Coordinates of C-alpha atoms in Angstrom, one line a residue:
M17 CA -20.5 -6.7 -30.9
R18 CA -16.8 -6.8 -32.0
L19 CA -15.8 -5.9 -35.5
F20 CA -14.8 -9.3 -36.9
E21 CA -17.8 -10.9 -35.1
A22 CA -20.1 -8.6 -37.0
L23 CA -18.4 -9.1 -40.3
L24 CA -18.4 -12.9 -39.8
I25 CA -22.2 -12.9 -39.1
L26 CA -22.9 -10.7 -42.0
S27 CA -20.8 -12.9 -44.4
V28 CA -22.5 -16.1 -43.2
A29 CA -26.0 -14.4 -43.6
L30 CA -25.1 -13.4 -47.1
T31 CA -23.9 -16.9 -47.9
F32 CA -27.1 -18.3 -46.5
L33 CA -29.3 -15.9 -48.6
L34 CA -27.3 -16.7 -51.8
G35 CA -28.0 -20.4 -51.3
L36 CA -31.6 -19.9 -50.2
I37 CA -33.2 -17.5 -52.7
P38 CA -33.6 -19.1 -56.1
Q39 CA -32.9 -15.9 -58.0
L40 CA -29.5 -15.6 -56.1
R41 CA -28.6 -19.3 -56.1
V42 CA -25.5 -19.0 -58.3
T43 CA -23.0 -21.7 -57.4
R44 CA -20.0 -19.5 -58.0
S45 CA -21.4 -16.6 -55.9
V46 CA -22.1 -19.0 -53.1
G47 CA -18.6 -20.3 -53.3
W48 CA -17.0 -16.9 -53.2
S49 CA -19.2 -15.8 -50.3
A50 CA -18.5 -19.0 -48.3
G51 CA -14.7 -18.5 -48.9
V52 CA -14.9 -15.0 -47.6
A53 CA -16.8 -16.2 -44.6
I54 CA -14.2 -18.9 -43.9
L55 CA -11.4 -16.3 -44.0
L56 CA -13.4 -14.1 -41.6
A57 CA -14.0 -17.0 -39.3
I58 CA -10.3 -17.7 -39.1
T59 CA -9.5 -14.1 -38.7
Q60 CA -12.1 -13.7 -35.9
N61 CA -10.7 -16.7 -34.0
V62 CA -7.1 -15.5 -34.3
V63 CA -7.6 -11.8 -33.7
E64 CA -10.6 -11.7 -31.3
G65 CA -10.7 -15.3 -30.0
P66 CA -13.4 -18.0 -30.2
R67 CA -16.4 -17.9 -27.9
W68 CA -19.4 -20.1 -27.5
Q69 CA -21.8 -17.3 -28.4
L70 CA -20.7 -17.7 -32.0
A71 CA -21.1 -21.5 -32.1
P72 CA -24.4 -21.3 -34.1
T73 CA -22.5 -19.0 -36.6
Y74 CA -19.6 -21.4 -36.9
G75 CA -22.1 -24.4 -37.3
L76 CA -24.2 -22.7 -39.9
L77 CA -21.1 -21.8 -41.9
G78 CA -19.9 -25.4 -41.8
S79 CA -23.2 -26.7 -43.0
L80 CA -23.3 -24.2 -45.9
C81 CA -19.8 -25.2 -46.9
L82 CA -20.8 -28.9 -46.9
L83 CA -23.9 -28.1 -48.9
W84 CA -21.9 -26.1 -51.5
I85 CA -19.3 -28.9 -51.8
S86 CA -22.1 -31.5 -52.3
R87 CA -23.6 -29.4 -55.0
R88 CA -20.3 -28.9 -56.7
L89 CA -19.2 -32.5 -56.6
G90 CA -22.5 -34.4 -56.6
P91 CA -24.4 -35.3 -59.8
T92 CA -26.9 -32.8 -61.2
G93 CA -30.5 -33.6 -61.6
G94 CA -31.7 -37.0 -60.2
T95 CA -34.8 -39.1 -60.2
K96 CA -38.2 -37.6 -59.6
S97 CA -38.4 -39.2 -56.1
K98 CA -35.0 -37.7 -55.2
M99 CA -36.1 -34.3 -56.5
A100 CA -39.3 -34.5 -54.5
L101 CA -37.4 -35.5 -51.4
R102 CA -35.1 -32.4 -51.8
H103 CA -38.1 -30.1 -52.1
M104 CA -39.8 -31.7 -49.1
F105 CA -36.8 -30.9 -46.9
A106 CA -36.0 -27.5 -48.5
G107 CA -38.6 -25.7 -46.5
P108 CA -37.7 -27.0 -43.0
A109 CA -34.0 -26.6 -43.8
A110 CA -34.6 -23.0 -44.7
L111 CA -36.6 -22.3 -41.5
L112 CA -33.8 -24.0 -39.5
G113 CA -31.3 -21.8 -41.2
V114 CA -33.3 -18.6 -40.5
A115 CA -33.6 -19.6 -36.8
T116 CA -29.9 -20.3 -36.6
M117 CA -29.1 -16.9 -38.1
A118 CA -31.4 -15.3 -35.6
V119 CA -29.7 -17.0 -32.7
S120 CA -26.3 -16.2 -34.3
V121 CA -27.1 -12.5 -34.2
A122 CA -28.8 -12.6 -30.8
L123 CA -26.2 -14.4 -28.6
P124 CA -23.3 -11.9 -29.2
L125 CA -25.7 -9.1 -28.5
V126 CA -27.2 -10.6 -25.4
L127 CA -23.8 -11.5 -23.9
P128 CA -21.4 -9.1 -25.5
V129 CA -17.7 -8.5 -25.1
F130 CA -18.6 -5.2 -23.7
A131 CA -16.4 -2.1 -23.4
F132 CA -16.2 0.3 -20.5
P133 CA -17.1 3.9 -21.3
R134 CA -14.1 6.2 -21.6
P135 CA -13.7 8.1 -18.3
I136 CA -14.3 11.9 -18.6
G137 CA -11.4 12.9 -16.3
A138 CA -8.1 14.4 -17.6
Y139 CA -5.9 11.4 -16.8
A140 CA -5.1 8.2 -18.6
I141 CA -4.9 5.1 -16.4
G142 CA -2.2 2.7 -15.4
T143 CA -2.3 -0.5 -13.3
V144 CA 0.0 -2.9 -11.5
T145 CA -0.8 -5.9 -9.3
Y146 CA 0.8 -7.1 -6.1
H147 CA 0.7 -10.2 -3.9
W148 CA 1.1 -9.4 -0.2
T149 CA 1.4 -11.7 2.8
D150 CA 0.6 -10.6 6.4
A151 CA 3.0 -12.9 8.3
S152 CA 1.7 -11.5 11.6
R153 CA -1.8 -12.7 11.1
L154 CA -3.3 -16.2 10.7
E155 CA -5.6 -17.1 7.9
V156 CA -8.7 -18.0 9.9
F157 CA -10.5 -19.5 6.8
D158 CA -7.7 -22.1 6.4
K159 CA -7.7 -25.2 8.6
S160 CA -4.0 -25.1 8.8
P161 CA -2.8 -23.5 12.1
H162 CA 0.3 -22.0 10.3
A163 CA -1.3 -20.4 7.2
S164 CA -0.8 -16.6 7.0
R165 CA -3.3 -14.1 5.5
E166 CA -2.5 -13.3 1.9
L167 CA -4.0 -10.6 -0.4
T168 CA -4.0 -9.8 -4.1
V169 CA -4.0 -6.1 -4.6
Q170 CA -4.4 -4.3 -7.9
I171 CA -3.5 -0.6 -8.0
W172 CA -5.0 1.8 -10.6
Y173 CA -3.3 5.2 -10.9
P174 CA -3.3 8.4 -13.1
A175 CA -1.0 8.2 -16.1
D176 CA -0.1 10.5 -19.0
R177 CA -0.3 8.0 -21.9
R178 CA -2.2 4.9 -23.0
T179 CA -0.7 1.8 -24.5
T180 CA -2.2 -1.7 -25.0
P181 CA -5.4 -2.0 -22.9
A182 CA -5.1 -4.1 -19.7
P183 CA -7.5 -7.1 -19.4
Y184 CA -10.6 -6.6 -17.2
V185 CA -9.8 -9.8 -15.2
D186 CA -6.9 -12.1 -14.7
D187 CA -7.3 -15.9 -14.6
A188 CA -10.6 -15.5 -16.4
A189 CA -11.2 -19.2 -16.8
T190 CA -10.9 -19.8 -13.0
L191 CA -13.0 -16.8 -12.2
S192 CA -15.7 -17.8 -14.7
A193 CA -15.9 -21.3 -13.1
A194 CA -16.1 -19.8 -9.6
L195 CA -18.8 -17.3 -10.5
G196 CA -20.9 -20.0 -12.2
R197 CA -20.5 -22.3 -9.1
L198 CA -21.4 -19.6 -6.6
H199 CA -24.3 -18.0 -8.5
G200 CA -25.9 -21.1 -9.8
V201 CA -25.5 -20.4 -13.5
P202 CA -23.6 -22.3 -16.3
T203 CA -19.9 -21.5 -16.2
F204 CA -19.8 -20.6 -19.8
M205 CA -22.0 -17.6 -19.1
F206 CA -18.9 -15.7 -18.0
D207 CA -16.3 -17.1 -20.4
H208 CA -16.4 -14.0 -22.6
L209 CA -14.9 -11.9 -19.7
R210 CA -11.5 -13.1 -20.9
Y211 CA -11.9 -10.8 -23.9
V212 CA -13.0 -7.7 -22.1
T213 CA -10.4 -5.0 -21.7
T214 CA -10.2 -1.8 -19.6
N215 CA -9.2 1.7 -20.3
A216 CA -6.0 1.1 -18.3
S217 CA -2.5 0.2 -19.5
L218 CA -0.1 -2.1 -17.7
A219 CA 2.7 -0.6 -15.7
V220 CA 3.0 2.7 -17.6
P221 CA 4.6 5.6 -15.6
V222 CA 2.5 7.6 -13.1
S223 CA 1.4 11.0 -14.4
T224 CA 3.8 13.8 -13.7
K225 CA 1.0 16.4 -13.5
Q226 CA 0.9 16.2 -9.6
P227 CA 3.7 15.1 -7.2
S228 CA 1.3 12.7 -5.5
Y229 CA -2.3 11.6 -5.6
P230 CA -4.9 10.8 -2.9
V231 CA -5.4 7.1 -2.3
L232 CA -8.7 5.2 -2.3
I233 CA -9.2 1.6 -1.2
F234 CA -12.0 -0.5 -2.8
L235 CA -13.5 -3.6 -1.2
E236 CA -15.5 -6.1 -3.2
G237 CA -18.8 -7.7 -2.4
I238 CA -19.1 -11.4 -1.4
T239 CA -18.6 -13.8 -4.3
G240 CA -17.3 -10.9 -6.3
Y241 CA -13.9 -9.9 -7.6
R242 CA -11.6 -6.9 -7.2
Q243 CA -12.5 -5.5 -10.6
M244 CA -16.2 -5.7 -10.1
N245 CA -16.6 -1.9 -10.0
M246 CA -14.4 -0.8 -12.8
F247 CA -17.0 1.7 -14.0
Q248 CA -16.4 3.6 -10.8
V249 CA -12.7 2.9 -10.3
E250 CA -11.7 4.2 -13.8
E251 CA -13.8 7.4 -13.4
L252 CA -12.1 8.2 -10.0
V253 CA -8.6 7.5 -11.3
S254 CA -9.2 9.7 -14.4
H255 CA -9.9 12.5 -12.0
G256 CA -6.6 12.1 -10.1
Y257 CA -7.0 9.3 -7.5
I258 CA -5.0 6.2 -7.0
V259 CA -7.4 3.4 -6.4
V260 CA -6.3 0.2 -4.6
T261 CA -8.7 -2.8 -5.2
I262 CA -8.3 -5.7 -2.9
D263 CA -9.2 -9.3 -3.4
Q264 CA -10.0 -10.7 0.0
P265 CA -9.5 -14.5 -0.1
Y266 CA -12.7 -16.6 0.7
V267 CA -14.8 -13.4 0.2
A268 CA -13.9 -13.1 -3.5
A269 CA -15.3 -15.7 -5.9
S270 CA -11.7 -16.9 -6.6
V271 CA -8.2 -15.6 -5.8
V272 CA -5.3 -17.1 -7.8
F273 CA -1.9 -16.4 -6.2
P274 CA 1.4 -16.2 -8.1
S275 CA 2.2 -19.8 -7.2
G276 CA -0.9 -20.9 -9.1
R277 CA -2.8 -21.8 -5.9
D278 CA -6.5 -21.0 -6.3
V279 CA -8.5 -20.0 -3.2
A280 CA -12.1 -20.7 -3.9
G281 CA -14.6 -18.3 -2.4
L282 CA -17.2 -19.3 0.2
S283 CA -20.9 -19.0 -0.7
K284 CA -23.2 -16.4 0.9
N285 CA -24.9 -19.1 2.9
Q286 CA -21.6 -20.3 4.3
M287 CA -20.5 -16.7 5.2
D288 CA -23.8 -15.3 6.4
P289 CA -23.7 -16.5 10.1
L290 CA -20.3 -14.9 10.5
I291 CA -21.4 -11.7 8.8
Q292 CA -24.7 -11.5 10.8
Q293 CA -22.8 -11.9 14.1
S294 CA -21.1 -8.6 13.3
I295 CA -24.4 -6.9 12.4
S296 CA -26.8 -8.4 14.9
P297 CA -24.7 -10.2 17.6
S298 CA -26.0 -13.4 19.1
T299 CA -25.0 -14.8 22.5
Q300 CA -24.1 -18.1 20.8
A301 CA -21.2 -17.1 18.6
P302 CA -20.7 -18.9 15.3
T303 CA -17.5 -20.8 14.7
L304 CA -15.1 -21.2 11.9
N305 CA -12.6 -24.1 11.8
G306 CA -13.2 -24.6 15.5
R307 CA -12.6 -20.9 16.4
P308 CA -15.6 -18.9 17.9
F309 CA -16.2 -15.4 16.5
A310 CA -18.0 -13.4 19.1
R311 CA -17.8 -10.3 17.0
G312 CA -18.3 -12.0 13.7
I313 CA -16.0 -11.9 10.7
I314 CA -16.1 -8.2 9.9
P315 CA -13.4 -7.1 12.3
Y316 CA -11.0 -9.7 10.9
L317 CA -11.7 -8.5 7.3
A318 CA -11.3 -4.9 8.4
Q319 CA -7.7 -5.8 9.4
D320 CA -7.0 -6.3 5.7
V321 CA -7.5 -2.6 5.3
T322 CA -5.0 -1.7 8.0
F323 CA -2.5 -4.1 6.6
A324 CA -2.9 -2.7 3.1
I325 CA -2.4 0.8 4.3
N326 CA 0.8 -0.2 6.0
R327 CA 2.1 -1.9 2.8
L328 CA 1.1 1.1 0.7
A329 CA 3.0 3.4 3.0
A330 CA 6.1 1.1 2.8
L331 CA 5.7 1.0 -1.0
N332 CA 5.6 4.8 -1.1
E333 CA 8.8 5.0 0.9
T334 CA 10.8 2.1 -0.5
A335 CA 14.4 2.7 -1.6
A336 CA 13.7 0.8 -4.8
R337 CA 12.8 2.7 -7.9
T338 CA 9.2 1.4 -8.3
I339 CA 6.4 3.0 -10.3
L340 CA 4.5 4.2 -7.3
R341 CA 7.4 5.4 -5.1
E342 CA 6.5 8.8 -3.5
R343 CA 3.4 9.1 -5.7
L344 CA 0.9 8.0 -3.0
D345 CA -0.5 10.8 -0.8
M346 CA -0.8 8.8 2.4
E347 CA -2.1 11.8 4.2
S348 CA -5.3 11.7 2.1
V349 CA -6.7 8.1 2.2
G350 CA -10.3 7.2 1.7
I351 CA -12.2 3.9 1.2
F352 CA -15.3 2.7 -0.5
G353 CA -17.0 -0.7 -0.8
V354 CA -20.1 -2.4 -2.1
S355 CA -22.3 -5.0 -0.3
L356 CA -20.1 -7.0 2.1
G357 CA -17.3 -4.6 1.2
G358 CA -19.5 -1.8 2.4
I359 CA -20.0 -3.5 5.7
V360 CA -16.3 -3.9 6.1
V361 CA -15.9 -0.2 5.3
G362 CA -18.2 0.6 8.3
E363 CA -15.9 -1.2 10.6
A364 CA -12.6 -0.1 9.1
C365 CA -13.6 3.5 9.3
R366 CA -14.4 3.1 12.9
V367 CA -11.0 1.7 13.9
E368 CA -8.5 2.9 11.3
L369 CA -7.7 6.5 12.0
R370 CA -5.8 7.0 8.7
L371 CA -9.0 6.8 6.7
E372 CA -10.2 10.3 6.0
A373 CA -13.4 9.7 4.0
C374 CA -15.7 6.6 3.9
L375 CA -18.2 5.6 1.2
V376 CA -20.6 2.8 1.9
M377 CA -22.7 1.4 -1.0
D378 CA -25.8 -0.5 -0.2
A379 CA -24.8 -2.4 2.9
P380 CA -26.0 -2.8 6.4
M381 CA -23.7 -1.5 9.1
P382 CA -21.9 -3.5 11.8
S383 CA -23.5 -3.1 15.2
T384 CA -20.6 -1.0 16.4
A385 CA -21.0 1.5 13.6
A386 CA -24.8 1.5 13.8
L387 CA -24.6 2.4 17.5
S388 CA -21.8 5.0 17.6
G389 CA -21.7 6.2 14.0
L390 CA -18.5 7.2 12.2
N391 CA -16.2 10.0 13.4
R392 CA -15.1 11.1 9.9
P393 CA -16.9 12.3 6.7
A394 CA -19.1 9.5 5.4
M395 CA -21.5 8.8 2.5
W396 CA -24.1 6.1 2.0
I397 CA -25.3 5.3 -1.5
T398 CA -28.4 3.0 -1.5
R399 CA -32.0 2.9 -2.4
D400 CA -35.4 3.0 -0.6
A401 CA -37.2 0.1 1.1
K402 CA -39.8 0.0 -1.6
T403 CA -37.2 -0.6 -4.3
M404 CA -35.6 -3.4 -2.2
R405 CA -38.9 -5.1 -1.8
H406 CA -39.5 -4.8 -5.5
E407 CA -36.2 -6.5 -6.1
G408 CA -37.3 -9.4 -4.0
W409 CA -35.5 -8.9 -0.7
A410 CA -36.9 -10.5 2.4
E411 CA -38.5 -8.0 4.8
P412 CA -36.0 -8.7 7.7
D413 CA -33.1 -7.9 5.3
V414 CA -34.8 -4.8 4.0
M415 CA -35.4 -3.5 7.6
Q416 CA -31.8 -4.4 8.6
H417 CA -30.3 -2.5 5.7
Q418 CA -32.5 0.6 6.2
R419 CA -32.3 0.7 10.0
T420 CA -28.6 0.2 10.4
M421 CA -27.5 2.5 7.6
R422 CA -29.8 5.3 9.0
S423 CA -28.7 4.7 12.5
A424 CA -25.0 5.0 11.5
F425 CA -25.9 8.1 9.5
D426 CA -27.8 9.7 12.5
Q427 CA -25.1 8.8 15.0
S428 CA -22.1 10.0 13.0
R429 CA -20.4 13.2 14.2
S430 CA -18.7 14.5 11.0
A431 CA -20.1 15.6 7.6
R432 CA -22.3 12.8 6.2
Y433 CA -24.6 12.3 3.2
F434 CA -27.3 9.8 2.6
V435 CA -28.0 9.2 -1.1
Q436 CA -31.0 7.2 -2.0
V437 CA -31.8 6.3 -5.6
P438 CA -35.3 4.8 -6.1
G439 CA -35.4 2.2 -8.8
M440 CA -31.8 1.2 -8.4
F441 CA -31.2 -2.5 -7.6
H442 CA -28.2 -3.9 -5.7
A443 CA -26.4 -5.0 -8.9
N444 CA -26.7 -1.4 -10.4
L445 CA -23.9 -0.5 -8.0
T446 CA -21.5 -2.8 -9.8
D447 CA -20.4 -3.6 -13.4
V448 CA -23.3 -6.1 -13.8
P449 CA -25.4 -3.8 -16.0
L450 CA -22.6 -4.0 -18.6
L451 CA -22.7 -7.8 -18.8
S452 CA -25.9 -7.9 -20.9
P453 CA -28.5 -5.4 -22.2
L454 CA -31.1 -7.9 -20.7
T455 CA -30.1 -7.5 -17.0
S456 CA -32.9 -5.1 -16.3
H457 CA -35.5 -7.2 -18.2
L458 CA -34.4 -10.3 -16.2
G459 CA -34.8 -8.4 -12.9
V460 CA -31.1 -8.5 -12.2
T461 CA -30.8 -4.7 -12.3
G462 CA -33.6 -2.2 -11.5
P463 CA -36.0 -0.2 -13.6
I464 CA -33.4 2.6 -13.8
D465 CA -31.1 2.4 -16.8
G466 CA -27.7 0.8 -16.0
R467 CA -25.6 3.6 -17.4
R468 CA -27.8 6.1 -15.7
A469 CA -27.2 4.4 -12.3
H470 CA -23.5 4.4 -13.0
A471 CA -23.6 8.1 -13.8
I472 CA -25.3 8.9 -10.5
V473 CA -22.9 6.7 -8.5
N474 CA -19.9 8.2 -10.2
A475 CA -21.1 11.8 -9.8
Y476 CA -21.8 11.5 -6.1
S477 CA -18.7 9.4 -5.2
L478 CA -16.4 11.8 -7.0
A479 CA -18.0 14.9 -5.4
F480 CA -17.7 13.3 -2.0
F481 CA -14.0 12.4 -2.3
D482 CA -13.2 15.7 -4.1
R483 CA -14.6 17.6 -1.1
H484 CA -13.2 15.6 1.7
L485 CA -9.8 14.5 0.3
M486 CA -8.9 17.2 -2.3
G487 CA -10.7 20.1 -0.6
K488 CA -12.5 21.0 -3.8
S489 CA -15.9 22.6 -4.1
A490 CA -18.7 20.1 -4.5
P491 CA -22.1 21.8 -5.0
L492 CA -23.7 18.5 -5.8
L493 CA -23.5 17.6 -2.1
D494 CA -25.3 20.8 -0.9
R495 CA -28.6 20.5 -2.7
N496 CA -30.8 18.4 -4.9
D497 CA -29.5 18.7 -8.4
T498 CA -31.8 18.9 -11.4
R499 CA -29.4 16.7 -13.4
F500 CA -30.2 13.8 -11.0
R501 CA -33.9 14.2 -10.2
E502 CA -34.1 10.5 -9.1
V503 CA -31.8 11.1 -6.1
M504 CA -33.0 11.8 -2.6
L505 CA -30.2 13.5 -0.7
D506 CA -30.1 13.9 3.1
K507 CA -27.0 15.7 4.4
R508 CA -25.7 16.9 7.8
R509 CA -22.6 18.9 8.5

């Protein structure tokens, strides 16, 4: 709960108690308390911003102020019938007030304006955002035969200083509406994301501690957004990586381009035939806007990775004095993705030779990767079949995940690591556990604590990239570690 939210709720509670308890019911005291609460409400709205979770608090404060005014201006005493009527409604009104106070406290706690943990690495974090157009490639999701593929790319990089925190998401209202539509929940459930900030600062200079930094590309899950794994991105950046997060239009919940055009994401049901064709090909290829996709949609999405690497290389070599010029180590490029992003990682690592290390998080593998494996260092972070069933996954999906990931692991020819975390649900691999302390109780995240799951994911992903991009020692990858007793590690070199 934010500072002025807490102060406002406390002041309203005090005003309520002063008016409720006979021994404390001093008109002047109630007036002073209500005045302070009003000032705090104004301050909270101006400094922190209004949000619907505080609506009961605002409403109760308004009711208390009206009651105080009526007592001050109205006649004292009254007939016996009027006095009896007041006593009759006093009890229910008090109970309603108590219930309202309980809701006022609960809502901001259940849906908080959360904060990301401070990363433990040595670097501060900077961020810049780009809009790139691939004029050589058609946008197959668009019915127009002339539309080109466009991407929104946000780059997070090591910095030496912190300034004003950057927002967690841009275009929060549009994203909130898209998430509500795609996940079947009220739009206002995500409205508070507009107030969440990161540990990053906008457009600060890149750290001078190293001449350049290894590059990691992150791919989002379906109906997600490019910032959906900030817990992981910030930790990696704080240890000396430049992380490039990509919004893939029609995969992401929403992408708003600089022109203001909003590209709404497709639902999982709409995308699933195209995805499944890449995992388990059918002789009857699915179509999209009249075009058949014999290999499914994954190869097309993997081309976004190649395009992004090309643009990053050009950005690194540009004659213009940009923040990132000559600061990206394009000889040390890795990639990681969650869910659909992980599927795309499996294909991108098979065809894009500039990728040196590949991390797949809880995703089935395309048929090509499952059959031939990956020919560069790879890691899979996932969970066991029992946990997937406990989460409610259908048996065919459980088997597809387990079989294709294991097959790709077995068929790979470079160093590879299979990390299973029993008790971790799919959402544990994203920022979702931070959205509410109730996610585990509601079955959204698993029995494992959300922050514990994040600690495991961060430790293993950092060790993996440290070893295979920075050439550092990574003992965590060589044996089961007592710090992470939940983890089942399978490795081959």
